[in-house]
Coordinates of C-alpha atoms and ligand atoms in Angstrom, one line a residue:
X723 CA 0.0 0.0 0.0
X724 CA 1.0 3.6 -0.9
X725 CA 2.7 5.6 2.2
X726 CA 1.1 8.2 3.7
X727 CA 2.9 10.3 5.9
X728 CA 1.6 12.3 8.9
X729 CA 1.8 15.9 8.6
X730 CA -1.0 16.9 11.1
X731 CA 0.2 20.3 12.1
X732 CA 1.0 21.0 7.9
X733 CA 4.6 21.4 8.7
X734 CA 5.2 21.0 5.3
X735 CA 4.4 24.7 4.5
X736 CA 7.5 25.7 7.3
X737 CA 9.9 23.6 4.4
X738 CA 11.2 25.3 1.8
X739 CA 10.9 24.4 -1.6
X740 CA 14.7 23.0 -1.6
X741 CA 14.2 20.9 1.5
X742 CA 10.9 19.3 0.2
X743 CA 12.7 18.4 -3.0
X744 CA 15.4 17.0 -0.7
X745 CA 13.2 14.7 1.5
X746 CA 10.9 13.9 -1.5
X747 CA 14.2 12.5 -3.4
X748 CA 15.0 9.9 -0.2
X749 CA 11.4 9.2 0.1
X750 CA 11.7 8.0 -3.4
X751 CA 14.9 5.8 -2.7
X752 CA 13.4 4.6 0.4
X753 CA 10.4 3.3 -1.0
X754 CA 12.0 2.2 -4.1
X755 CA 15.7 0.6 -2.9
X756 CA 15.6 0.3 0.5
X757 CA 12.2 -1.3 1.4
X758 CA 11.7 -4.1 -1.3
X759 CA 15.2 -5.4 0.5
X760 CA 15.2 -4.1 3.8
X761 CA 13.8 -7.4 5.6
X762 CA 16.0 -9.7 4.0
X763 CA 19.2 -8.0 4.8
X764 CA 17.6 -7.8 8.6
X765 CA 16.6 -11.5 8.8
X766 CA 20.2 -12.7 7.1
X767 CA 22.1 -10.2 9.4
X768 CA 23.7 -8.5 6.3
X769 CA 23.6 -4.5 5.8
X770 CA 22.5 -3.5 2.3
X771 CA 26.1 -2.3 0.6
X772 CA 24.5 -2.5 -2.6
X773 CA 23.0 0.7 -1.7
X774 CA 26.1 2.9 -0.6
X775 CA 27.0 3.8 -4.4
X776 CA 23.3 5.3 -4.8
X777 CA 23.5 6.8 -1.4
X778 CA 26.6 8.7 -2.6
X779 CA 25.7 9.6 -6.2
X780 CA 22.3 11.2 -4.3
X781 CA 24.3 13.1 -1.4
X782 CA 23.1 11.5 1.5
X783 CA 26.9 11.3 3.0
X784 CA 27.4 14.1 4.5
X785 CA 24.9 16.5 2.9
X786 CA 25.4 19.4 4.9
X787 CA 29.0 20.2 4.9
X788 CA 30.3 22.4 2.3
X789 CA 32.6 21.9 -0.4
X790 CA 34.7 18.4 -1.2
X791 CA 32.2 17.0 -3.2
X792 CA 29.2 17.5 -0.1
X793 CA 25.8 19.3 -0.9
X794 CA 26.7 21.8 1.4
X795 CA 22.6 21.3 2.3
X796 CA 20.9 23.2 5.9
X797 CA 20.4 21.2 9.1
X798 CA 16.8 21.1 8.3
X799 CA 17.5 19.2 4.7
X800 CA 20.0 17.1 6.2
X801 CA 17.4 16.1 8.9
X802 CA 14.8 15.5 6.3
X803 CA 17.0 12.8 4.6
X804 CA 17.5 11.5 8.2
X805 CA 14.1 10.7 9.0
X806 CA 13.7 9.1 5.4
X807 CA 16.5 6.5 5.5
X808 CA 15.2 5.1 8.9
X809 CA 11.6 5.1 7.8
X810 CA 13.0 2.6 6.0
X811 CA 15.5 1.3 8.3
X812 CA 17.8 2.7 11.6
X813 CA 20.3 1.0 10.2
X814 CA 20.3 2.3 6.8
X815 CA 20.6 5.7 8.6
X816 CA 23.2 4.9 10.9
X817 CA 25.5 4.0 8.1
X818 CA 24.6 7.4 7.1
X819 CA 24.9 9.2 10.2
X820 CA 28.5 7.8 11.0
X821 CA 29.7 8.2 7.4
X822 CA 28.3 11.9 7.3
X823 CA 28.0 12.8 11.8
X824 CA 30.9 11.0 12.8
X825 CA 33.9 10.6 10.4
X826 CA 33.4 13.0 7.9
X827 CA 32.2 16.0 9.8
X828 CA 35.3 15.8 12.2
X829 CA 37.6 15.3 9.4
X830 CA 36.3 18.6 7.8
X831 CA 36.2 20.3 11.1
X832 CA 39.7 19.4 12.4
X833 CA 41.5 17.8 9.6
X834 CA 44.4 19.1 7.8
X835 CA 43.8 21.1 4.0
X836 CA 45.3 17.1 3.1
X837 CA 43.3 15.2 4.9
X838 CA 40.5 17.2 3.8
X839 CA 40.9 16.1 -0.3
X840 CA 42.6 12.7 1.0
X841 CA 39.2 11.7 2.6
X842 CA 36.0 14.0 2.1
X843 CA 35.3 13.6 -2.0
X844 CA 36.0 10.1 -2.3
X845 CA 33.6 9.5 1.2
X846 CA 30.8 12.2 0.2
X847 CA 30.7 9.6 -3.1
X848 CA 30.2 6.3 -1.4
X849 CA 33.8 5.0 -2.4
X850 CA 35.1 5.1 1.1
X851 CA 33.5 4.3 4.1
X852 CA 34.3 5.4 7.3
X853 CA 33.3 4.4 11.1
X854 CA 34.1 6.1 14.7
X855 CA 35.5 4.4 17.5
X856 CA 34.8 5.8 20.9
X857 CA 33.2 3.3 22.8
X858 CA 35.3 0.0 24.6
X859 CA 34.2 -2.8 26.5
X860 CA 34.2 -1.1 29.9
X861 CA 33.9 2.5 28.8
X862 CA 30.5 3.4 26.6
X863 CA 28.5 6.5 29.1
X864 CA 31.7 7.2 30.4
X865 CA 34.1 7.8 27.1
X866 CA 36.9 9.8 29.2
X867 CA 37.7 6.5 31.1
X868 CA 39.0 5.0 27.8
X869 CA 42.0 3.4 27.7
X870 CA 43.3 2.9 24.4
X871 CA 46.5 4.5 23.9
X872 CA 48.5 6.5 21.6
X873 CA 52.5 6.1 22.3
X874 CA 54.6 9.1 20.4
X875 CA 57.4 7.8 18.4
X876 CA 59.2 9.7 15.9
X877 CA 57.1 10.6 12.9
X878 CA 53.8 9.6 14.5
X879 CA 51.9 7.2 17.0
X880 CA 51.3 3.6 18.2
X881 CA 48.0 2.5 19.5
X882 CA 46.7 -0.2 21.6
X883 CA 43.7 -0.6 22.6
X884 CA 40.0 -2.0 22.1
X885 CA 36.9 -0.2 21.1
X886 CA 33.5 -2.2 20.7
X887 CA 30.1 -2.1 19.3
X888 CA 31.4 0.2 16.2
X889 CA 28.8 1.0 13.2
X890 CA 30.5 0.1 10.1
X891 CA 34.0 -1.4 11.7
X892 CA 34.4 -4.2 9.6
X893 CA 33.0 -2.4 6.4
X894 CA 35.4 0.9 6.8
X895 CA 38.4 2.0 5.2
X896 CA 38.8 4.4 7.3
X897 CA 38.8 4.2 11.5
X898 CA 38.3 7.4 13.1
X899 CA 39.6 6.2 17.0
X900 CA 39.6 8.3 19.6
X901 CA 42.9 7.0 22.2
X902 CA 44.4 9.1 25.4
X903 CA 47.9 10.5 24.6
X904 CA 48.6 11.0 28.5
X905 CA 46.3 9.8 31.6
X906 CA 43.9 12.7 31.5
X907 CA 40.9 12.6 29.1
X908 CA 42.3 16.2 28.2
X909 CA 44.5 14.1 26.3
X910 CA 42.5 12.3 24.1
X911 CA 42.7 12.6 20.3
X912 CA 41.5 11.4 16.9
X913 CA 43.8 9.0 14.8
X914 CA 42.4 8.3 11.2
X915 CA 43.2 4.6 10.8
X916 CA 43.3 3.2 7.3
X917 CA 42.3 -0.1 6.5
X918 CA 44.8 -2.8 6.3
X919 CA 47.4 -1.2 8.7
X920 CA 49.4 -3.6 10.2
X921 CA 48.1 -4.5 13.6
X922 CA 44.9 -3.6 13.1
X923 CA 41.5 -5.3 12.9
X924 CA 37.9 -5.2 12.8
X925 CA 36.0 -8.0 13.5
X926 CA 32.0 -8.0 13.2
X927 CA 29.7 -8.8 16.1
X928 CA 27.8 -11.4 16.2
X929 CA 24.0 -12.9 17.0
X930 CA 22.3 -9.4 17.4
X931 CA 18.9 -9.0 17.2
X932 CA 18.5 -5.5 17.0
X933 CA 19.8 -3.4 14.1
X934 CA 20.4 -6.2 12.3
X935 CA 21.1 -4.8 9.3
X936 CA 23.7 -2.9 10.0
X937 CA 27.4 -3.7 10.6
X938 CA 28.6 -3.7 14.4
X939 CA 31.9 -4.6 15.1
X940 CA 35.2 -4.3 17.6
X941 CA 38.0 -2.6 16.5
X942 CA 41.5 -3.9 18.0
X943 CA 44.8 -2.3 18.2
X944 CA 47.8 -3.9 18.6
X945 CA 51.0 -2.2 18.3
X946 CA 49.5 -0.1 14.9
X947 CA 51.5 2.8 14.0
X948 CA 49.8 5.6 12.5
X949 CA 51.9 9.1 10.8
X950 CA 51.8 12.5 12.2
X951 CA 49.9 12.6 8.8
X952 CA 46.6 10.6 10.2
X953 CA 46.5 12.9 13.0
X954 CA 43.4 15.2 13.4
X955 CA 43.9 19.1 15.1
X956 CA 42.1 18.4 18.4
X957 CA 42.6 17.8 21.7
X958 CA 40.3 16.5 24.8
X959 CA 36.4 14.5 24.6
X960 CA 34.9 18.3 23.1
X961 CA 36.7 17.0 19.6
X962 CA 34.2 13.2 19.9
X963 CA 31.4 14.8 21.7
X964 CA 31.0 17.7 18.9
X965 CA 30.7 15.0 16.3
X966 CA 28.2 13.3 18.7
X967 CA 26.2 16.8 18.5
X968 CA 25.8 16.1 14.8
X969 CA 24.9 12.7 14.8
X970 CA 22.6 13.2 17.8
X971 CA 20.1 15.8 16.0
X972 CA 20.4 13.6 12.8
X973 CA 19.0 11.1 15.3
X974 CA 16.2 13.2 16.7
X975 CA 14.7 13.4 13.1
X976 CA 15.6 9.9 12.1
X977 CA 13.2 8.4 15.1
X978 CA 10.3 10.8 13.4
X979 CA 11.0 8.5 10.2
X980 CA 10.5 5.5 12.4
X981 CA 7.7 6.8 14.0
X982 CA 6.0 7.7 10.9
X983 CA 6.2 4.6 9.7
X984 CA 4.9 2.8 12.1
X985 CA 1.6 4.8 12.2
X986 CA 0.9 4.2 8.8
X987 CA 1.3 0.5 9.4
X988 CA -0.6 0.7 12.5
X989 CA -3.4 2.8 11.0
X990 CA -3.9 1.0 7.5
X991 CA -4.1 -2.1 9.8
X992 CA -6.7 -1.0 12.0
X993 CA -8.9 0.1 9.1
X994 CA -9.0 -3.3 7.2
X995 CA -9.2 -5.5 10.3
X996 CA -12.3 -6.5 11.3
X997 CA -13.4 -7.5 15.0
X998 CA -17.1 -8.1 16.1
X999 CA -18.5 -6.6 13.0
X1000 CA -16.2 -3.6 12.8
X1001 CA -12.8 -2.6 11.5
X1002 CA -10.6 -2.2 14.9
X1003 CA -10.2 1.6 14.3
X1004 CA -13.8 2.0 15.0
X1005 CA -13.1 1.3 18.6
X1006 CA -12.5 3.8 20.8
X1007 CA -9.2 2.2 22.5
X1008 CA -7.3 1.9 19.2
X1009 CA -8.7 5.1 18.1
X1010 CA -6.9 6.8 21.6
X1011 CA -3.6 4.9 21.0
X1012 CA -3.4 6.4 17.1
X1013 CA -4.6 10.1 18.4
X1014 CA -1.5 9.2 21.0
X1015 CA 0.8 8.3 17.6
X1016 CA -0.2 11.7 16.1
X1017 CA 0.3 13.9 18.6
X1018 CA 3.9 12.1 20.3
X1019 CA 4.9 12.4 15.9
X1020 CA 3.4 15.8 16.0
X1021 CA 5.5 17.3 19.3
X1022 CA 8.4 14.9 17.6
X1023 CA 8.5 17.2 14.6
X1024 CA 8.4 20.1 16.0
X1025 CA 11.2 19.6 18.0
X1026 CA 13.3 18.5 15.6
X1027 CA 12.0 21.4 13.4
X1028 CA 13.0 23.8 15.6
X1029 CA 16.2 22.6 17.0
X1030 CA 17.3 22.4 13.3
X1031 CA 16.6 25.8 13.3
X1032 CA 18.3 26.7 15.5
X1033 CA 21.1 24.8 14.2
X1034 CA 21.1 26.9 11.1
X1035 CA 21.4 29.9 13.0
X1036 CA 24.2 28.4 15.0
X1037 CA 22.1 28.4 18.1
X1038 CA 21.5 25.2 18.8
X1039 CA 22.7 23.9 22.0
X1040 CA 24.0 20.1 23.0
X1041 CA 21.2 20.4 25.7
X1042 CA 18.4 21.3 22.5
X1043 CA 19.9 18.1 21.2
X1044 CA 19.8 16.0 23.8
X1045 CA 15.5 16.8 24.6
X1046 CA 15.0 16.0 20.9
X1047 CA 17.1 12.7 20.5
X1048 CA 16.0 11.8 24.3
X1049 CA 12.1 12.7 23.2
X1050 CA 12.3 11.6 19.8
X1051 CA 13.5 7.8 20.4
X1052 CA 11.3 7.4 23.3
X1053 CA 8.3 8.0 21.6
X1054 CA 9.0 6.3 18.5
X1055 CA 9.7 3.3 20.5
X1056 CA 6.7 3.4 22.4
X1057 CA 5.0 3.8 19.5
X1058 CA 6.3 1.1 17.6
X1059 CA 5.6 -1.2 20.7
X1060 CA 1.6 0.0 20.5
X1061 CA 1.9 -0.7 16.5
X1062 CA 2.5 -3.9 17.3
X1063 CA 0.0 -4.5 19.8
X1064 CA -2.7 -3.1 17.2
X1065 CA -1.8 -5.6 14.8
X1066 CA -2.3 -8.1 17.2
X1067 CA -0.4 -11.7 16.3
X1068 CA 0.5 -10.2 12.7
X1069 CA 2.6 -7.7 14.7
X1070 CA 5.4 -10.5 15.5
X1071 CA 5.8 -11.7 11.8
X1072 CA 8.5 -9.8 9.3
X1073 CA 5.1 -9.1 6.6
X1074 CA 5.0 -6.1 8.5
X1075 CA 7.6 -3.8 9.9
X1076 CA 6.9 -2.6 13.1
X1077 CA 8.5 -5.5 14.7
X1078 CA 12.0 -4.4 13.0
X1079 CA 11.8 -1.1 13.9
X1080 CA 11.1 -1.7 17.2
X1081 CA 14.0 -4.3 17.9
X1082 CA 16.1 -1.5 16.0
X1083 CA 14.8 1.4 18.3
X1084 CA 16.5 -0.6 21.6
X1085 CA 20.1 0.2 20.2
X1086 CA 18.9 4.1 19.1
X1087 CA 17.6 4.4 22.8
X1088 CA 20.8 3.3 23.9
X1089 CA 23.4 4.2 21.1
X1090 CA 25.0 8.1 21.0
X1091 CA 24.2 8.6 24.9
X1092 CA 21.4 6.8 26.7
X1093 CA 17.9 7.8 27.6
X1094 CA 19.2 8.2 31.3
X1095 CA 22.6 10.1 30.2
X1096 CA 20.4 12.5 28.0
X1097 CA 18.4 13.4 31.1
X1098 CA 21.1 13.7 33.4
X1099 CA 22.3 16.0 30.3
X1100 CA 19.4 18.1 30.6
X1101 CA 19.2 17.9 34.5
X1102 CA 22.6 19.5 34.7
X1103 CA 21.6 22.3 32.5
X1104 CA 18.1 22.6 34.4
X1105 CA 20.1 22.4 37.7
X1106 CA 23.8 23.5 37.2
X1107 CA 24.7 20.5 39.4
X1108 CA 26.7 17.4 37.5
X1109 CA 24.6 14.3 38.4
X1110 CA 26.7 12.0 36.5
X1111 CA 29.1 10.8 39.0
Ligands
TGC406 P1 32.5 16.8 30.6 O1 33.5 17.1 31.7 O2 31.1 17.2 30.8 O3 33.1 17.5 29.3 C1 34.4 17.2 28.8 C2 34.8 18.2 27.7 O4 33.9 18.0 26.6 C3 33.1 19.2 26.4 N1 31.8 18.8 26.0 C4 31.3 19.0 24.8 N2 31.8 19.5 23.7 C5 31.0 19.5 22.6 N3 29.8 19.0 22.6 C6 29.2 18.4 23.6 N4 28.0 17.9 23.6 C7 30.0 18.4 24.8 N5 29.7 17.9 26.1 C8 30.8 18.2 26.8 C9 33.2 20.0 27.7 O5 32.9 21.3 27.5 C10 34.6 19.7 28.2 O6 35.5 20.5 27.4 P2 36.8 21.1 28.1 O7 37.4 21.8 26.9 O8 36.4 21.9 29.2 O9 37.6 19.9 28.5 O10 32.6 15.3 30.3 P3 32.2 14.0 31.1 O11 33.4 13.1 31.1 O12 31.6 14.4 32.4 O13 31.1 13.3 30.2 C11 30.0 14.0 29.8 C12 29.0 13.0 29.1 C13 28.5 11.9 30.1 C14 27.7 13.8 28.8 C15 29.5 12.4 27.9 O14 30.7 11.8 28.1 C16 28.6 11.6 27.0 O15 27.8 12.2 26.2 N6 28.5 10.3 27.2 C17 27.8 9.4 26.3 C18 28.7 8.7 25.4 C19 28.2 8.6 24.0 O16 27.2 9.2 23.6 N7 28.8 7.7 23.2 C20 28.4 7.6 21.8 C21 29.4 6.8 21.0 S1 29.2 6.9 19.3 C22 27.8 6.1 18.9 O17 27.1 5.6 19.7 C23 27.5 5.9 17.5 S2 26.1 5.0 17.2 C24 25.9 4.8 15.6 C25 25.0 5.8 14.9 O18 25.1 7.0 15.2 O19 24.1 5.4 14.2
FAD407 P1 26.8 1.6 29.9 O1 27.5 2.9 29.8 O2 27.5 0.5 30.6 O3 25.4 1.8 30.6 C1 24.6 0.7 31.0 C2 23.3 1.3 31.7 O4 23.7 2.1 32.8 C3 22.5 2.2 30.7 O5 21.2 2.0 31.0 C4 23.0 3.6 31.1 O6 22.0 4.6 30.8 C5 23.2 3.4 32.6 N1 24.1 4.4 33.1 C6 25.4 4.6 32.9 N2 25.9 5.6 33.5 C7 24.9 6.2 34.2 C8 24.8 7.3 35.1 N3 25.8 8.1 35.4 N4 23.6 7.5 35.7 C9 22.5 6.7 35.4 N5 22.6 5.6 34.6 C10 23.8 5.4 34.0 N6 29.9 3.5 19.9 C11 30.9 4.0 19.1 O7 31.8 4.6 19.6 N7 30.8 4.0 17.8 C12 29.7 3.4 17.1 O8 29.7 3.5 15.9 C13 28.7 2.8 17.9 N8 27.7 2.1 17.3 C14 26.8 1.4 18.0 C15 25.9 0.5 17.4 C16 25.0 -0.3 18.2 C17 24.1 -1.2 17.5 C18 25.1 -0.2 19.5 C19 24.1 -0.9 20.4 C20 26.0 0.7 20.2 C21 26.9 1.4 19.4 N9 27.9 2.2 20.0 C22 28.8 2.8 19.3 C23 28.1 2.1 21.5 C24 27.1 3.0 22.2 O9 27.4 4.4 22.1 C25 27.1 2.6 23.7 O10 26.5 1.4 23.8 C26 26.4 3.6 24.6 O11 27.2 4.8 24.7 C27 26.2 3.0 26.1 O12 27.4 2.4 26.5 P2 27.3 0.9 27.2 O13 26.6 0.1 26.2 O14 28.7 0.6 27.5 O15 26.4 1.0 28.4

């Protein structure tokens, strides 16, 4: 059946013409590449590579940095093609989000001139894929406890060290690994670690059943030696944590794709199935959880909305993005948990999606900070007082 997406507050007419264009083009690839595959790339486990060559050609790597090949798009229009790759799938837009968010946005904010041409054209186009190595195996809320390494030695650096749960890993050519340089998380900073470098290795993760169609792996380190060259200008957890600011409000609109999916599953459903004589949206407790979906999708979009906005003004603050991802991916789990109650037993098969996007949703709440560190986020800036530790 044809989509339908909710635009109960006509939100539309705040786009402008360009950004319409914009979302209307990933629509398009959405509906036509990504969701006649989507389900057998989750059930085998397998992300959908096949796609990253049209993902490049149609700018959805890094759309809103300028020059080196990238659209040089708005926030707005870069959120847009957010929440249209996971409608289809979270981890068609994660791919996107760390390609774009994580490797190439700090590579064009605190690479060299040659890192720059190195990297961004041949990235922006699909032909190189990067991933972002922050987390470890006993370091994920708390980042400045890492401890991978970076040893100076004469012409550059030697890591060691683990990270884990990586988007991309085994996929990239390019790690982008965040390792201390002293004791002090003042020290950390960003190696760019090609592929194939001695020591190196990226291993994929097994047996997930969430975001399974996406590639999660570790990356380990072990004695690799990377030049003064592969260095990026930045020093201390602001240089991660500002890509994690992109990434975050790409987030906040991607759950609205995910959401928006959802309702039009769960509201086609409940008009063709009948119960006691009636289609199931002619009673008055499905009828409260959909006017529940369009108002959480409603709130959802404005926020996002607005803290893009704000982006483009260069206002927006990590504490805007943090109520929007937090908000955003709460909802739009909750409502693809109610999706699947109003299809009752159908709700568990893969003929409909609101099962996928639901198991996908538990990594979103959890991946680019939690639920709880986003609150404590916001509680910090509501309270002045640090509640993390
Ligand atoms: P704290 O002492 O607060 O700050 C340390 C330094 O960082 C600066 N800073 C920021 N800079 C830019 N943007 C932000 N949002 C920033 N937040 C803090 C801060 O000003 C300070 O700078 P300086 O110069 O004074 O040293 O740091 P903390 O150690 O107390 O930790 C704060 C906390 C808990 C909020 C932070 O570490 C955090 O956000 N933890 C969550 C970790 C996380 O989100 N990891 C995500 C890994 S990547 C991922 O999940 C990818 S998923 C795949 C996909 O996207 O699809
Ligand atoms: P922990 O930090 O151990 O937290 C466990 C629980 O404790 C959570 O509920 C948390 O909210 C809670 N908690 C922790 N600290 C506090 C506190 N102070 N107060 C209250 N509660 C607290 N990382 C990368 O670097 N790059 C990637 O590309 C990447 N991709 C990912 C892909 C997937 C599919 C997943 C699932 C994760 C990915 N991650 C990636 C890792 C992700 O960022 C971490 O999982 C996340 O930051 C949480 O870390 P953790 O899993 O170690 O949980």
């Amino acid at each position: 059946m044809a989509y339908h997406a909710l635009d109960f507050l006509s939100l539309d007419a705040e786009l402008s013409e360009d950004e319409r264009l914009v979302r209307d083009l990933a629509r398009s690839f959405v509906t036509d590449r990504v969701l006649p595959v989507i389900e057998q790339h989750f059930r085998a486990g397998t992300f959908p590579t096949e796609l990253i060559p049209a993902m490049g050609e149609l700018g959805f790597f890094g759309p809103n940095l300028e020059g080196y090949g990238c659209a040089g798009l708005g926030s707005v229009a870069y959120g847009l093609i957010m929440q249209e790759l996971e409608r289809g799938d979270s981890g068609v837009r994660s791919c996107a989000s760390v390609q774009g968010s994580l490797c190439m946005y700090p590579i064009w904010r605190f690479g060299t001139e040659e890192q720059k041409q190195r990297f961004l054209p041949d990235m922006a186009a699909g032909r190189k894929i990067g991933c972002f190595g922050l987390t470890e195996p006993d370091h994920g809320s708390d980042p400045g406890g890492m401890e991978t390494r970076a040893r100076r030695i004469d012409g550059g650096w030697v890591l060691n060290g683990t990270k884990r749960w990586i988007t991309n890993g085994t996929i990239a050519d390019v790690a982008i690994v965040w390792a201390k340089t002293g004791e002090d998380a003042r020290s950390i900073r960003g190696f760019l670690v090609e592929k194939g470098t001695p020591g190196f290795s990226a291993p994929e993760i097994e047996k997930k059943w969430s975001l399974r169609a996406s590639v999660t792996s570790d990356l380990i380190f072990d004695d690799v030696e990377v030049p003064d060259e592969n260095v990026l200008e930045v020093e201390g957890l602001r240089g991660p944590l500002s890509c994690l600011n992109q990434a975050r409000y790409g987030i906040a609109w991607g759950a609205v794709g995910a959401m928006q999916a959802c309702f039009d599953e769960a509201l086609q459903y409940a008009q063709h199935r009948t119960q006691f004589d009636k289609p199931i949206a002619g009673f008055q407790l499905t009828q409260a959880k959909l006017a529940d979906f369009a108002t959480e999708i409603s709130k959802a979009q404005l926020l996002a909305l607005r803290v893009g906005r704000l982006k483009e003004r260069g206002e927006a603050k990590p504490w805007h993005i943090s109520m929007a991802k937090r908000n955003n991916v709460y909802w739009a789990l909750e409502i693809a948990r109610a999706t699947r109650q109003i299809l009752g037993a159908s709700g568990i098969t893969h003929e409909y999606q609101c099962g996928r996007h639901m198991a996908n949703l538990e990594s979103v709440i959890t991946y680019e900070g939690t639920h709880e560190i986003h609150t404590l986020i916001l509680g910090k800036q509501l309270t002045g007082i640090d509640a993390f530790k």
